[in-house]
XYZ file of C-alpha atoms in Angstrom:
377
model
C 62.035 -60.011 119.357
C 60.449 -57.773 116.767
C 63.845 -56.719 115.480
C 64.989 -60.370 115.188
C 61.749 -61.382 113.487
C 62.058 -58.526 110.992
C 65.638 -59.524 110.223
C 64.588 -63.142 109.713
C 61.763 -62.064 107.421
C 64.126 -59.873 105.383
C 66.593 -62.739 105.045
C 63.833 -65.041 103.887
C 62.653 -62.535 101.286
C 66.196 -62.128 99.945
C 66.650 -65.900 99.770
C 63.392 -66.266 97.873
C 64.283 -63.687 95.242
C 65.401 -65.106 91.897
C 69.137 -65.078 91.303
C 70.323 -62.153 89.202
C 71.007 -63.049 85.569
C 74.633 -63.819 84.701
C 76.614 -60.826 83.567
C 77.064 -60.570 79.783
C 80.522 -61.605 78.586
C 83.233 -58.990 78.449
C 83.951 -58.274 74.799
C 87.383 -57.309 73.434
C 88.149 -53.830 72.154
C 86.491 -53.110 68.821
C 83.495 -55.427 69.226
C 79.963 -54.291 70.121
C 78.132 -55.612 73.202
C 76.925 -59.184 72.855
C 73.635 -60.393 74.302
C 72.845 -64.085 74.643
C 69.246 -65.300 74.176
C 67.053 -65.054 77.266
C 66.592 -68.818 77.315
C 70.347 -69.502 77.118
C 72.192 -67.053 79.394
C 75.980 -67.389 79.606
C 77.480 -69.882 82.022
C 80.955 -71.312 82.549
C 79.740 -74.900 82.954
C 77.663 -74.695 79.775
C 80.596 -73.271 77.826
C 82.950 -75.980 79.110
C 80.433 -78.649 78.140
C 80.012 -77.038 74.726
C 83.770 -77.105 74.193
C 83.841 -80.816 75.015
C 81.083 -81.457 72.469
C 82.824 -79.257 69.873
C 85.916 -81.494 69.957
C 84.164 -84.845 70.308
C 84.503 -87.109 67.258
C 81.996 -89.504 68.735
C 79.233 -87.099 67.715
C 79.612 -88.226 64.087
C 78.010 -91.392 62.749
C 81.268 -93.346 62.507
C 83.146 -91.637 65.323
C 85.699 -89.876 63.103
C 84.521 -86.262 62.709
C 84.172 -83.407 65.188
C 83.243 -79.754 64.745
C 86.878 -78.851 65.411
C 88.114 -80.873 62.436
C 86.666 -78.280 60.038
C 87.083 -75.366 62.478
C 90.677 -75.861 63.587
C 91.634 -73.511 66.449
C 95.218 -73.038 65.228
C 93.951 -72.139 61.742
C 91.649 -69.291 62.706
C 88.909 -71.800 63.618
C 88.582 -72.787 59.971
C 90.674 -75.053 57.704
C 93.528 -73.560 55.704
C 94.336 -76.717 53.741
C 90.969 -77.175 52.063
C 89.052 -74.989 49.634
C 85.845 -76.754 50.615
C 85.323 -78.864 53.710
C 85.399 -82.652 53.912
C 82.908 -84.723 55.866
C 82.697 -88.359 56.911
C 84.574 -90.821 54.707
C 86.156 -87.921 52.837
C 82.913 -86.736 51.299
C 83.291 -83.369 49.599
C 81.146 -80.435 50.650
C 80.134 -77.563 48.400
C 81.461 -74.709 50.468
C 84.404 -73.404 52.441
C 84.281 -73.828 56.215
C 83.726 -70.330 57.682
C 85.517 -69.303 60.850
C 83.671 -69.704 64.158
C 85.430 -66.641 65.589
C 82.806 -63.971 66.312
C 80.076 -66.196 64.838
C 77.937 -65.099 67.785
C 77.380 -61.745 66.047
C 75.927 -63.170 62.833
C 72.162 -62.556 62.608
C 71.921 -65.507 60.198
C 74.326 -68.408 59.726
C 75.883 -70.414 56.889
C 76.955 -68.837 53.586
C 73.326 -68.837 52.422
C 71.828 -67.586 55.710
C 69.557 -70.586 56.155
C 69.789 -70.714 59.951
C 68.918 -68.028 62.500
C 70.496 -69.054 65.814
C 73.692 -70.669 67.025
C 71.608 -73.023 69.156
C 69.992 -74.435 66.007
C 72.917 -74.163 63.594
C 74.802 -77.124 65.043
C 72.118 -79.591 63.981
C 72.777 -78.917 60.298
C 76.289 -80.445 60.262
C 75.330 -83.178 62.745
C 72.574 -84.478 60.462
C 73.975 -83.728 56.984
C 74.755 -86.987 55.171
C 78.045 -85.641 53.809
C 79.209 -84.022 57.070
C 78.683 -85.897 60.355
C 76.017 -88.171 58.886
C 73.917 -88.957 61.941
C 70.625 -90.604 60.958
C 68.449 -88.589 63.349
C 68.347 -86.132 66.226
C 67.352 -88.925 68.570
C 70.405 -90.949 67.558
C 72.714 -88.092 68.616
C 70.902 -87.588 71.917
C 70.950 -91.298 72.726
C 74.654 -91.579 71.933
C 75.610 -88.692 74.214
C 73.419 -89.986 77.028
C 75.137 -93.381 76.739
C 78.690 -92.010 77.019
C 79.869 -92.367 80.630
C 82.085 -89.256 80.574
C 78.990 -87.096 79.993
C 77.210 -88.473 83.063
C 75.873 -85.564 85.120
C 77.484 -82.832 82.983
C 74.282 -81.650 81.321
C 72.349 -81.852 84.576
C 74.901 -79.659 86.370
C 75.134 -77.138 83.527
C 71.389 -76.896 82.899
C 69.837 -77.116 86.348
C 68.894 -80.767 86.181
C 68.006 -80.967 82.496
C 69.614 -83.908 80.655
C 71.212 -84.054 77.238
C 68.542 -83.306 74.665
C 67.850 -81.475 71.433
C 67.726 -78.109 73.163
C 70.554 -78.492 75.691
C 73.046 -79.906 73.167
C 72.531 -76.880 70.920
C 72.639 -74.493 73.869
C 75.905 -75.950 75.181
C 77.749 -75.678 71.867
C 76.337 -72.184 71.287
C 77.512 -71.150 74.765
C 81.062 -72.209 73.890
C 80.959 -70.478 70.518
C 79.870 -67.233 72.222
C 83.190 -67.266 74.104
C 85.153 -67.182 70.828
C 85.214 -63.401 70.544
C 88.263 -62.089 68.725
C 89.098 -58.403 68.973
C 91.722 -56.030 70.288
C 93.562 -56.085 66.963
C 96.152 -53.492 66.089
C 93.436 -51.783 64.055
C 91.166 -51.710 67.109
C 93.920 -50.217 69.244
C 94.498 -47.547 66.583
C 90.854 -46.636 65.860
C 89.131 -47.377 69.161
C 91.971 -47.400 71.670
C 93.683 -44.135 70.793
C 97.084 -45.690 69.964
C 98.245 -43.502 67.091
C 101.225 -45.715 66.302
C 99.418 -49.096 66.430
C 99.224 -48.972 62.610
C 102.128 -47.930 60.429
C 101.803 -45.446 57.561
C 101.141 -48.133 54.939
C 98.387 -49.744 57.026
C 96.769 -46.371 57.665
C 96.835 -45.688 53.931
C 95.198 -49.095 53.440
C 92.421 -48.093 55.827
C 91.789 -44.858 53.927
C 91.539 -46.869 50.714
C 89.267 -49.394 52.428
C 86.694 -46.737 53.336
C 87.379 -44.623 50.271
C 88.615 -45.409 46.772
C 88.483 -49.203 47.136
C 84.873 -49.035 48.430
C 85.334 -52.099 50.639
C 83.302 -50.488 53.435
C 80.213 -50.560 51.196
C 79.769 -54.196 52.295
C 82.250 -54.308 55.199
C 81.270 -51.216 57.233
C 83.336 -49.691 60.035
C 81.435 -48.110 62.917
C 82.404 -45.219 65.137
C 82.653 -47.348 68.294
C 82.919 -50.904 66.972
C 83.273 -52.799 63.708
C 82.083 -56.211 62.575
C 83.192 -55.610 58.966
C 80.040 -57.085 57.429
C 76.649 -55.810 56.355
C 75.414 -59.426 56.724
C 73.621 -59.059 53.404
C 73.866 -61.297 50.331
C 75.743 -60.265 47.209
C 76.537 -61.813 43.835
C 80.221 -61.149 43.125
C 80.319 -63.582 40.206
C 82.240 -66.332 41.993
C 79.266 -68.715 42.117
C 78.218 -67.884 38.562
C 81.771 -68.476 37.298
C 81.827 -71.935 38.871
C 78.915 -72.917 36.600
C 79.355 -70.895 33.436
C 82.922 -69.678 33.454
C 84.808 -72.833 34.371
C 87.987 -73.431 32.425
C 88.439 -76.642 30.449
C 91.602 -77.253 32.458
C 91.879 -77.385 36.257
C 94.887 -76.544 38.414
C 95.541 -79.398 40.844
C 97.939 -79.345 43.793
C 99.928 -82.597 43.885
C 101.972 -81.692 46.961
C 102.483 -78.487 48.969
C 103.508 -75.898 46.386
C 103.543 -78.403 43.493
C 100.812 -77.912 40.894
C 99.810 -79.330 37.551
C 96.909 -78.847 35.145
C 94.548 -81.583 34.037
C 91.531 -81.616 31.789
C 88.265 -81.014 33.628
C 86.550 -83.927 31.861
C 89.268 -86.257 33.168
C 88.583 -85.182 36.743
C 84.842 -85.498 36.249
C 85.296 -89.057 35.004
C 86.791 -90.224 38.316
C 85.039 -87.993 40.868
C 81.444 -87.300 41.724
C 80.134 -84.340 39.708
C 80.058 -81.083 41.679
C 76.820 -80.400 43.528
C 74.976 -77.380 42.077
C 75.140 -74.279 44.271
C 72.813 -71.335 43.692
C 73.558 -69.597 46.973
C 70.848 -67.575 48.711
C 68.357 -68.501 45.972
C 68.116 -71.995 47.475
C 66.612 -70.429 50.604
C 64.424 -67.651 49.197
C 63.625 -69.015 45.702
C 63.931 -65.410 44.557
C 65.716 -65.250 41.169
C 67.437 -62.047 42.303
C 69.308 -64.120 44.904
C 70.985 -66.511 42.461
C 74.692 -66.919 43.307
C 74.450 -64.426 46.153
C 76.287 -65.273 49.389
C 76.524 -63.634 52.786
C 79.185 -60.977 53.295
C 81.808 -62.484 55.623
C 83.363 -60.597 58.503
C 86.934 -59.517 57.836
C 88.216 -59.856 61.387
C 91.111 -62.355 61.468
C 90.920 -62.554 57.678
C 94.687 -63.052 57.413
C 94.261 -66.350 59.312
C 91.307 -67.802 57.430
C 92.483 -68.534 53.869
C 91.339 -69.719 51.388
C 88.660 -67.181 50.579
C 85.180 -66.857 49.059
C 82.284 -69.212 49.746
C 83.979 -71.943 47.703
C 87.558 -71.339 48.812
C 88.518 -70.579 45.218
C 90.879 -67.683 46.013
C 94.055 -68.578 47.884
C 95.538 -65.304 49.121
C 94.554 -61.812 50.239
C 96.530 -60.408 47.328
C 94.338 -62.383 44.925
C 91.180 -61.246 46.734
C 92.162 -57.588 46.344
C 92.991 -58.170 42.653
C 89.594 -59.848 42.163
C 87.710 -56.828 43.505
C 89.993 -54.418 41.680
C 88.772 -56.074 38.470
C 85.186 -55.546 39.619
C 84.443 -59.209 40.303
C 83.102 -61.463 37.544
C 80.544 -59.975 35.187
C 77.257 -61.863 35.033
C 73.578 -60.908 34.672
C 72.981 -60.724 38.430
C 76.240 -59.179 39.609
C 75.922 -56.715 42.471
C 75.830 -53.086 41.283
C 78.248 -52.275 44.121
C 81.070 -53.926 42.166
C 82.990 -52.089 39.467
C 86.648 -51.894 38.396
C 88.617 -49.792 40.889
C 91.822 -48.880 39.071
C 94.077 -49.462 42.086
C 97.822 -49.111 41.704
C 100.208 -51.846 42.816
C 101.097 -49.769 45.875
C 97.455 -49.254 46.785
C 96.758 -52.978 46.533
C 99.704 -53.696 48.814
C 98.470 -51.120 51.324
C 95.022 -52.706 51.376
C 96.516 -56.126 52.083
C 98.660 -54.632 54.848
C 95.554 -53.125 56.435
C 93.651 -56.412 56.249
C 96.517 -58.114 58.066
C 96.130 -55.625 60.917
C 92.655 -57.055 61.697
C 93.990 -60.150 63.473
C 92.645 -60.196 67.019
C 95.070 -59.596 69.839
C 93.547 -62.505 71.770
C 93.112 -65.045 68.969
C 96.208 -67.052 69.917
C 94.917 -67.281 73.492
C 91.526 -68.520 72.242
C 93.220 -71.270 70.252
C 95.349 -72.275 73.230
C 92.350 -72.349 75.575
C 90.489 -74.544 73.119
C 93.172 -77.226 73.500
C 93.382 -77.172 77.270
C 92.753 -80.480 79.071
C 89.073 -81.195 79.281
C 88.159 -81.003 75.591
C 88.177 -84.794 75.363
C 86.877 -86.920 72.552
C 89.342 -85.595 69.954
């Protein structure tokens, strides 16, 4: 009797113990460990729900825009066709849509660093008048609660909690934390011990990257992992040039590969004037932050053209040439930038190295994103 009672008591104590926390996600080779917030631990049901929300056009005011329309899975989770993103009714945005791949590692979000958590970041686009244009948080919550295909999904994923401000952000953030791209050929070479994963030209590009070209000053490479960003804010001159260095004539693409030039004043007479963009200064109000933007990660950079915060540079070759010139001179330009004097061969090697940073699993991530279940597209 005593033995049976003791066993029953032990079983009861075990049953009453809190469930162990979910294991952190397995990260691909080359990425550091990733920890989710304590109040939003990883979960398959939450991630699946977040994916559904990510693709759902009904989350925009007029039912036409989803997160995935600016962060296209097959285009490196960004948009290759547009220098700057478009919102509802074709409204132009100021900035290029950054990739969502590995966004979970960013300590601050958006090009100007105005948001501090994935769970909160989603509300910016949902409420912005020129993006998804919802009139209020409550409007979004009420719409999701009214959609029959969401019935019970939030409650199952969040232990009985319904769709709300917090759970909507947590679901989308949970999905975005699954979009971890790594295991590139570079990772296999540097962190996996595969000496032949990079060819001689790519290895030369890496030596230039950490050496003569000084790329690693802002895009550091660690001993055990690399995110290729210092996550700081730098003025390269791109934002300043948009205001003070704009040409009187603008190159316009009429069709794929077909360009012409028109006078800037002609364009300005038929379009809304460009919205001013002072970068990080708009957040800090510190004059030293004028036209400074967050250093992007370089993982999957070959997939995420066009480049810079405004999408003003079309190719990796042009990016390398831009930094070889030392950026654009202006009163606040980062002291880290200076002409490099690279040869044509060195520039080509750098580009070859950058192309080796494409994740070995990125195609699988794009395919998984389109699997049945991401309804609402």
